[in-house]
């Protein structure tokens, strides 16, 4: 998966949409590609939503939109995975996303917006819903559901899920600053596989941080010869889903090996790459130069040995030759073994 996924959850009318929009604006200023996915876009049709009787007036029925069964969470998860291959960051917004186990496991960090009952009710009364809130809906459905979601969020925190809590009654600008600060701490790696030319300045812009005194950048370019033959260009292909998975794994492996490294950016070209053009660029940052330099060295060596990227060399004499990283044989054998096992099962 390419994207870093952040969740904005918590109390209804806690300002989640406004906060998400402001955060997206700030991240885009940093040349990041950001997608916004809203839980509310995946509510089921009204006739498929559970109806609950009013506690005091059984003839009055509420549509229970604060129940996770009101959300088509399978479709939402599939869309998240699809978008995660196409963008750098996903902001996933919804009051119930902490209840969706298969969605929680996709998120790198969750911000949970808290609020007191009186403020929440006042804000809710100023909103228009379809279907409209009936008398008693807030006390019987909305507020108890929020308390359940809050308890779930606290359990996730106790279990080690990366989650932060933010008071939704704080001034909006303060909330946005706090949330952005929390998210930027978790925004560790930038990974892209692209046809377009690599702009190294964008990688370095991502990794540069106030607490880092060193940035190390490696650029791999197409050279004009191979074993005495004149090379005109290279053409790269890859298994994108597998490549993104491996690149993300390698970034975290690098962080484990070099814990002082603050950020990593990796961009790999696919398609045609002319002589002199960049095919891969890596940037790392750390407080001191040794960690950044060693991490960058480790990254390029590990990427060459593990990531399923193939290249075709095009020569001046008209001949062509497919190449793969010489270190890639172990991966290919593993892949072939998996294919053989799958065929045996069929």
Tab-separated table of C-alpha atoms in Angstrom, residues 68 75 83 95 129 134 138 144 146 157 205 227 257 273 284 297 302 315 342:
chain	number	residue	atom	x	y	z
A	68	UNK	CA	-22.048	0.272	12.242
A	75	UNK	CA	-17.347	-1.427	0.104
A	83	UNK	CA	-7.259	4.791	-3.395
A	95	UNK	CA	-17.739	8.936	13.754
A	129	UNK	CA	-30.407	15.769	8.813
A	134	UNK	CA	-36.973	13.076	15.913
A	138	UNK	CA	-30.213	12.366	20.554
A	144	UNK	CA	-25.058	6.637	23.955
A	146	UNK	CA	-20.785	8.348	21.062
A	157	UNK	CA	-5.344	2.923	22.786
A	205	UNK	CA	11.026	19.044	0.858
A	227	UNK	CA	29.405	-4.276	-21.182
A	257	UNK	CA	17.840	-0.335	11.903
A	273	UNK	CA	13.832	6.403	-18.906
A	284	UNK	CA	16.440	10.484	4.219
A	297	UNK	CA	22.877	3.257	1.458
A	302	UNK	CA	17.628	-3.459	0.002
A	315	UNK	CA	20.731	-0.642	-27.349
A	342	UNK	CA	-1.650	-21.974	-5.623
